[in-house]
Amino acid sequence: MANYRSALTPFVISNLKYFPTLKWDFARGHLPAKAHNVGREFFGICAASSPDPACDDYVMERLRELRVGSVRVDFTYSSFDSYPERFLNRLLLSGFKIYPHLVLPIEEARSMNTETARMRWRHFLTHILDRYASSVEMVEIGSTCNRRRWSGFSIGSYLQAWELAYHAAVRKNVALAGPNVTDFEPLYNVGLLGAMERRGILPGIHSFNLFVERAREPEAFDPRILGRRLAGAGRFNLIRKARLLKDISDHFGIRKTVCSQVSWSLRRIRRLAGDGEQKQADYLSRYCCLAAASGGLDKVYWGPMIGQREGLIDDGTEEYPPVPRAAFYGKASGKIANYRIRPAFHAFQTSVRFLSPARFLRKIPSHFGLEIYEFVSGEQRIHVAWTTDGKGARTSDCYHPSTLAAAAAFSRNGERMPRCPEMICESPVYLVWPLNANVSLETDQHPLSGIRFCRLPDAGFRTLQTARWSGICVAQSDHRPPDLSVLLPERLAEASPRRFLRNGRNIIWSIPDPRDTHAGSIVVKRFRAAHSAAILWKSKQSKALRSWNGANELVRRGINTPRPIAFFESNKNSTTSESYFLCEQSAARFTIRQAFTAFAGGEASFQGMPQAAIFQETAKFLSCIHARGVYFRDLSPGNLLLHINDGAVELSLVDTSRARFRDSPIPLNQRLSDLKRVCHPLHWRGRLELVEIYMAMNNRSFGKWMLVPFFGYDLKHSLKNRVKIRIGRATEP
């Protein structure tokens, strides 16, 4: 056995040799290089069973539904003569290609420098290779070896385990994959492969877990590598990462490059997104397309198949193993009766259906924020199209009308759509034509500038344009309403009531939904034309568009607000002319102002709800919006609606035009700015109680200095009211 005590030296030398010689394409390295084939077995899955034999049947049935032929199975010392081996044999008998991932228990990995541990490892390798060498596709050695806390490996102990496995695999003529570096940390890939090369024990397959969830969106530039400011300069998106890892494989003469496991954690997604499972499915589809287009990967294994946070199937438990499933996925937790298929399952099924096997042709040139990739599969030409989060692009801005009329459109989940959607949004759509069809593209594909969209599972978006008005409205995706012009401003004015909800700077009224009078009521908000200081407004969006953007962004982040229906701007001057915003009418009958005013007047409850319960729910709601990057800026207590339903408090936001959004929790000064506004009707004792609850929820200690903005806001309000009184007296007859 070689001495690996000084393993760090060849590790460093390998990196010093490789990176200075790397040919770096700053301009186009983040784009697919050229056309290439995507193999029939490009997509695989990481699967496991449980002690219940019926779980084998369940998993096998789901594998057939996914139509994947290659399965990665984790195997460790305790797996022999137990349910993991039973499951492995079942897979082999069913004709699946098996990719065993051989995992040392953590304590064994930590003691690999002892002869006893090495002897047990040799025995384990001999045992499994004697049984399965002739049946398996390849064998992987290594388990997140760059995460010592998860795997137990140091660089030296991993190389010791690898050398023993290498010689055992050579004797059995088995392809060996490694080193299973997790996340994108190419220094480890180069260093470990360099140390292996030095000993003449290089793997036949270069494997790693190419997670990119730190960048949130798979096509986004990773801000963790060069920092947020330089992320656009480095352009480390999924494609660049895959191409770099492929280049590392080529540098060491390794012919295959495999992503052994990848997934998106729902816990991470839900930090910003509302419907985490739908967003997980979106990201999965986008990742699969980019991985297939990159040309840097020969295989991608998604996993785990069944799991609480990352699984394509929810295991119905709240448990999470002490060792993450990226390091060891040995068991499907929970009971079959509680298993639930997530949208990500169908999204993965659709990716396999359309992209494997296929030939990637090109990325359609488009502006930032719009992604369109072209594949050929059998007798079909396929375009996979989506936008980055919150954006939208008209299909008519991308394709000629005759091309759209000839296309068959499929949703992210593989459902045939009645027609091509009018808007491409963040959930991918598959557009399919016969291979010999003439696909005519417009010359300038781009997302709509300055307009935000949310994902609506039961609806899509349509544009409405007349000689006077331009706007966007929500339309049901399963059919095209005969006439959406009933939403146009002139038609709304005809239906306006004599009594308005508000008639001041803006006019607000409620009417029965003109699209379907049995569907309930909608709220119409008319923003008056801005005549004064018009020059200052020229660079701003209209108030209706800002309201639309704010409402859509809140819905995207899972924050309660009346669902937006439409907005309209004047074609004459969208900034200084009147504009309209339409949304569903909230079921809430009260505002938090009414509750707080009652508490300030000495009441102990409001509409049967005690003060403590309302304070608790208010603090919880505000903590949620701030954690999801929302700085509302106009959080007056009248804009926070209160609905009491069967003893439960539900809060929602209205008047969204001033809200600002970021992709991380907002800082303390902005939190206090929102709090000082919403707390204004409360007495000081109530303010202190609410702020203390809020700070405790956010793991912050309350300091009295935090009340300074509240004193300033009170003073501002007092002066403002005095000015209003004086102006009123001066104008009296």
PDB file of N, CA, C and O in Angstrom, residues 11-49:
ATOM      1  N   PHE A  11      -1.734  16.765  -4.766  1.00  0.00           N
ATOM      2  CA  PHE A  11      -3.028  17.434  -4.950  1.00  0.00           C
ATOM      3  C   PHE A  11      -2.810  18.874  -5.421  1.00  0.00           C
ATOM      4  O   PHE A  11      -3.410  19.330  -6.398  1.00  0.00           O
ATOM      5  N   VAL A  12      -1.924  19.601  -4.737  1.00  0.00           N
ATOM      6  CA  VAL A  12      -1.642  21.003  -5.082  1.00  0.00           C
ATOM      7  C   VAL A  12      -0.906  21.094  -6.410  1.00  0.00           C
ATOM      8  O   VAL A  12      -1.221  21.939  -7.263  1.00  0.00           O
ATOM      9  N   ILE A  13       0.086  20.231  -6.620  1.00  0.00           N
ATOM     10  CA  ILE A  13       0.878  20.273  -7.856  1.00  0.00           C
ATOM     11  C   ILE A  13      -0.013  20.048  -9.077  1.00  0.00           C
ATOM     12  O   ILE A  13       0.142  20.714 -10.113  1.00  0.00           O
ATOM     13  N   SER A  14      -0.974  19.133  -8.978  1.00  0.00           N
ATOM     14  CA  SER A  14      -1.873  18.849 -10.103  1.00  0.00           C
ATOM     15  C   SER A  14      -2.672  20.087 -10.494  1.00  0.00           C
ATOM     16  O   SER A  14      -2.858  20.372 -11.681  1.00  0.00           O
ATOM     17  N   ASN A  15      -3.149  20.833  -9.505  1.00  0.00           N
ATOM     18  CA  ASN A  15      -3.890  22.058  -9.798  1.00  0.00           C
ATOM     19  C   ASN A  15      -2.992  23.121 -10.413  1.00  0.00           C
ATOM     20  O   ASN A  15      -3.406  23.845 -11.325  1.00  0.00           O
ATOM     21  N   LEU A  16      -1.756  23.226  -9.925  1.00  0.00           N
ATOM     22  CA  LEU A  16      -0.827  24.213 -10.479  1.00  0.00           C
ATOM     23  C   LEU A  16      -0.455  23.888 -11.920  1.00  0.00           C
ATOM     24  O   LEU A  16      -0.160  24.788 -12.712  1.00  0.00           O
ATOM     25  N   LYS A  17      -0.482  22.619 -12.280  1.00  0.00           N
ATOM     26  CA  LYS A  17      -0.183  22.225 -13.655  1.00  0.00           C
ATOM     27  C   LYS A  17      -1.379  22.438 -14.579  1.00  0.00           C
ATOM     28  O   LYS A  17      -1.216  22.828 -15.733  1.00  0.00           O
ATOM     29  N   TYR A  18      -2.602  22.155 -14.064  1.00  0.00           N
ATOM     30  CA  TYR A  18      -3.769  22.162 -14.942  1.00  0.00           C
ATOM     31  C   TYR A  18      -4.295  23.563 -15.252  1.00  0.00           C
ATOM     32  O   TYR A  18      -4.444  23.941 -16.422  1.00  0.00           O
ATOM     33  N   PHE A  19      -4.585  24.354 -14.233  1.00  0.00           N
ATOM     34  CA  PHE A  19      -5.324  25.596 -14.456  1.00  0.00           C
ATOM     35  C   PHE A  19      -4.562  26.634 -15.285  1.00  0.00           C
ATOM     36  O   PHE A  19      -5.185  27.349 -16.076  1.00  0.00           O
ATOM     37  N   PRO A  20      -3.245  26.762 -15.178  1.00  0.00           N
ATOM     38  CA  PRO A  20      -2.565  27.731 -16.067  1.00  0.00           C
ATOM     39  C   PRO A  20      -2.651  27.364 -17.542  1.00  0.00           C
ATOM     40  O   PRO A  20      -2.527  28.229 -18.408  1.00  0.00           O
ATOM     41  N   THR A  21      -2.874  26.082 -17.851  1.00  0.00           N
ATOM     42  CA  THR A  21      -2.951  25.659 -19.255  1.00  0.00           C
ATOM     43  C   THR A  21      -4.383  25.625 -19.775  1.00  0.00           C
ATOM     44  O   THR A  21      -4.607  25.342 -20.959  1.00  0.00           O
ATOM     45  N   LEU A  22      -5.361  25.908 -18.914  1.00  0.00           N
ATOM     46  CA  LEU A  22      -6.760  25.843 -19.320  1.00  0.00           C
ATOM     47  C   LEU A  22      -7.072  26.951 -20.321  1.00  0.00           C
ATOM     48  O   LEU A  22      -6.782  28.129 -20.092  1.00  0.00           O
ATOM     49  N   LYS A  23      -7.663  26.582 -21.449  1.00  0.00           N
ATOM     50  CA  LYS A  23      -8.081  27.557 -22.457  1.00  0.00           C
ATOM     51  C   LYS A  23      -9.462  28.078 -22.069  1.00  0.00           C
ATOM     52  O   LYS A  23     -10.458  27.370 -22.158  1.00  0.00           O
ATOM     53  N   TRP A  24      -9.490  29.334 -21.641  1.00  0.00           N
ATOM     54  CA  TRP A  24     -10.707  29.910 -21.065  1.00  0.00           C
ATOM     55  C   TRP A  24     -11.429  30.761 -22.089  1.00  0.00           C
ATOM     56  O   TRP A  24     -10.898  31.753 -22.570  1.00  0.00           O
ATOM     57  N   ASP A  25     -12.650  30.345 -22.433  1.00  0.00           N
ATOM     58  CA  ASP A  25     -13.473  31.084 -23.378  1.00  0.00           C
ATOM     59  C   ASP A  25     -14.457  31.957 -22.593  1.00  0.00           C
ATOM     60  O   ASP A  25     -15.536  31.515 -22.217  1.00  0.00           O
ATOM     61  N   PHE A  26     -14.054  33.197 -22.317  1.00  0.00           N
ATOM     62  CA  PHE A  26     -14.906  34.072 -21.518  1.00  0.00           C
ATOM     63  C   PHE A  26     -16.203  34.414 -22.243  1.00  0.00           C
ATOM     64  O   PHE A  26     -17.250  34.543 -21.635  1.00  0.00           O
ATOM     65  N   ALA A  27     -16.121  34.564 -23.566  1.00  0.00           N
ATOM     66  CA  ALA A  27     -17.273  35.054 -24.320  1.00  0.00           C
ATOM     67  C   ALA A  27     -18.356  33.996 -24.489  1.00  0.00           C
ATOM     68  O   ALA A  27     -19.542  34.293 -24.373  1.00  0.00           O
ATOM     69  N   ARG A  28     -17.956  32.733 -24.756  1.00  0.00           N
ATOM     70  CA  ARG A  28     -18.948  31.729 -25.124  1.00  0.00           C
ATOM     71  C   ARG A  28     -18.860  30.436 -24.305  1.00  0.00           C
ATOM     72  O   ARG A  28     -19.541  29.462 -24.607  1.00  0.00           O
ATOM     73  N   GLY A  29     -18.039  30.427 -23.277  1.00  0.00           N
ATOM     74  CA  GLY A  29     -17.892  29.215 -22.492  1.00  0.00           C
ATOM     75  C   GLY A  29     -19.141  28.810 -21.739  1.00  0.00           C
ATOM     76  O   GLY A  29     -19.288  27.649 -21.342  1.00  0.00           O
ATOM     77  N   HIS A  30     -20.083  29.737 -21.538  1.00  0.00           N
ATOM     78  CA  HIS A  30     -21.324  29.431 -20.827  1.00  0.00           C
ATOM     79  C   HIS A  30     -22.416  28.950 -21.768  1.00  0.00           C
ATOM     80  O   HIS A  30     -23.551  28.706 -21.334  1.00  0.00           O
ATOM     81  N   LEU A  31     -22.083  28.797 -23.058  1.00  0.00           N
ATOM     82  CA  LEU A  31     -23.036  28.341 -24.068  1.00  0.00           C
ATOM     83  C   LEU A  31     -22.647  26.955 -24.561  1.00  0.00           C
ATOM     84  O   LEU A  31     -21.478  26.581 -24.498  1.00  0.00           O
ATOM     85  N   PRO A  32     -23.612  26.167 -25.074  1.00  0.00           N
ATOM     86  CA  PRO A  32     -23.250  24.864 -25.639  1.00  0.00           C
ATOM     87  C   PRO A  32     -22.246  25.027 -26.773  1.00  0.00           C
ATOM     88  O   PRO A  32     -22.326  25.971 -27.569  1.00  0.00           O
ATOM     89  N   ALA A  33     -21.290  24.100 -26.858  1.00  0.00           N
ATOM     90  CA  ALA A  33     -20.196  24.241 -27.821  1.00  0.00           C
ATOM     91  C   ALA A  33     -20.630  23.906 -29.243  1.00  0.00           C
ATOM     92  O   ALA A  33     -20.412  24.672 -30.172  1.00  0.00           O
ATOM     93  N   LYS A  34     -21.238  22.759 -29.447  1.00  0.00           N
ATOM     94  CA  LYS A  34     -21.586  22.310 -30.798  1.00  0.00           C
ATOM     95  C   LYS A  34     -22.660  21.243 -30.716  1.00  0.00           C
ATOM     96  O   LYS A  34     -23.014  20.755 -29.636  1.00  0.00           O
ATOM     97  N   ALA A  35     -23.176  20.848 -31.889  1.00  0.00           N
ATOM     98  CA  ALA A  35     -24.183  19.793 -31.941  1.00  0.00           C
ATOM     99  C   ALA A  35     -23.574  18.472 -31.480  1.00  0.00           C
ATOM    100  O   ALA A  35     -22.402  18.187 -31.731  1.00  0.00           O
ATOM    101  N   HIS A  36     -24.375  17.654 -30.817  1.00  0.00           N
ATOM    102  CA  HIS A  36     -23.894  16.371 -30.328  1.00  0.00           C
ATOM    103  C   HIS A  36     -25.078  15.476 -30.014  1.00  0.00           C
ATOM    104  O   HIS A  36     -26.225  15.935 -29.902  1.00  0.00           O
ATOM    105  N   ASN A  37     -24.797  14.203 -29.841  1.00  0.00           N
ATOM    106  CA  ASN A  37     -25.837  13.226 -29.527  1.00  0.00           C
ATOM    107  C   ASN A  37     -26.046  13.120 -28.020  1.00  0.00           C
ATOM    108  O   ASN A  37     -25.089  13.181 -27.245  1.00  0.00           O
ATOM    109  N   VAL A  38     -27.288  12.948 -27.634  1.00  0.00           N
ATOM    110  CA  VAL A  38     -27.655  12.681 -26.247  1.00  0.00           C
ATOM    111  C   VAL A  38     -28.110  11.225 -26.203  1.00  0.00           C
ATOM    112  O   VAL A  38     -29.083  10.852 -26.856  1.00  0.00           O
ATOM    113  N   GLY A  39     -27.398  10.392 -25.443  1.00  0.00           N
ATOM    114  CA  GLY A  39     -27.613   8.955 -25.482  1.00  0.00           C
ATOM    115  C   GLY A  39     -28.947   8.498 -24.929  1.00  0.00           C
ATOM    116  O   GLY A  39     -29.623   9.206 -24.179  1.00  0.00           O
ATOM    117  N   ARG A  40     -29.319   7.275 -25.301  1.00  0.00           N
ATOM    118  CA  ARG A  40     -30.573   6.685 -24.832  1.00  0.00           C
ATOM    119  C   ARG A  40     -30.585   6.543 -23.314  1.00  0.00           C
ATOM    120  O   ARG A  40     -31.625   6.638 -22.670  1.00  0.00           O
ATOM    121  N   GLU A  41     -29.423   6.299 -22.733  1.00  0.00           N
ATOM    122  CA  GLU A  41     -29.312   6.129 -21.285  1.00  0.00           C
ATOM    123  C   GLU A  41     -28.728   7.375 -20.620  1.00  0.00           C
ATOM    124  O   GLU A  41     -28.101   7.287 -19.570  1.00  0.00           O
ATOM    125  N   PHE A  42     -28.944   8.543 -21.218  1.00  0.00           N
ATOM    126  CA  PHE A  42     -28.372   9.772 -20.660  1.00  0.00           C
ATOM    127  C   PHE A  42     -28.908  10.040 -19.253  1.00  0.00           C
ATOM    128  O   PHE A  42     -28.191  10.486 -18.368  1.00  0.00           O
ATOM    129  N   PHE A  43     -30.195   9.780 -19.025  1.00  0.00           N
ATOM    130  CA  PHE A  43     -30.807  10.033 -17.717  1.00  0.00           C
ATOM    131  C   PHE A  43     -30.912   8.737 -16.922  1.00  0.00           C
ATOM    132  O   PHE A  43     -31.366   7.708 -17.434  1.00  0.00           O
ATOM    133  N   GLY A  44     -30.489   8.785 -15.678  1.00  0.00           N
ATOM    134  CA  GLY A  44     -30.652   7.688 -14.743  1.00  0.00           C
ATOM    135  C   GLY A  44     -31.284   8.198 -13.468  1.00  0.00           C
ATOM    136  O   GLY A  44     -31.578   9.392 -13.319  1.00  0.00           O
ATOM    137  N   ILE A  45     -31.481   7.301 -12.517  1.00  0.00           N
ATOM    138  CA  ILE A  45     -32.144   7.668 -11.267  1.00  0.00           C
ATOM    139  C   ILE A  45     -31.458   6.980 -10.099  1.00  0.00           C
ATOM    140  O   ILE A  45     -30.967   5.856 -10.228  1.00  0.00           O
ATOM    141  N   CYS A  46     -31.392   7.662  -8.960  1.00  0.00           N
ATOM    142  CA  CYS A  46     -30.878   7.066  -7.720  1.00  0.00           C
ATOM    143  C   CYS A  46     -32.069   6.511  -6.947  1.00  0.00           C
ATOM    144  O   CYS A  46     -32.970   7.262  -6.575  1.00  0.00           O
ATOM    145  N   ALA A  47     -32.067   5.209  -6.734  1.00  0.00           N
ATOM    146  CA  ALA A  47     -33.229   4.564  -6.120  1.00  0.00           C
ATOM    147  C   ALA A  47     -32.805   3.717  -4.932  1.00  0.00           C
ATOM    148  O   ALA A  47     -31.665   3.269  -4.838  1.00  0.00           O
ATOM    149  N   ALA A  48     -33.747   3.487  -4.038  1.00  0.00           N
ATOM    150  CA  ALA A  48     -33.546   2.622  -2.874  1.00  0.00           C
ATOM    151  C   ALA A  48     -34.893   2.040  -2.491  1.00  0.00           C
ATOM    152  O   ALA A  48     -35.950   2.560  -2.887  1.00  0.00           O
ATOM    153  N   SER A  49     -34.875   0.958  -1.709  1.00  0.00           N
ATOM    154  CA  SER A  49     -36.097   0.337  -1.232  1.00  0.00           C
ATOM    155  C   SER A  49     -36.096   0.373   0.298  1.00  0.00           C
ATOM    156  O   SER A  49     -35.316   1.101   0.913  1.00  0.00           O
TER     157      SER A  49
END
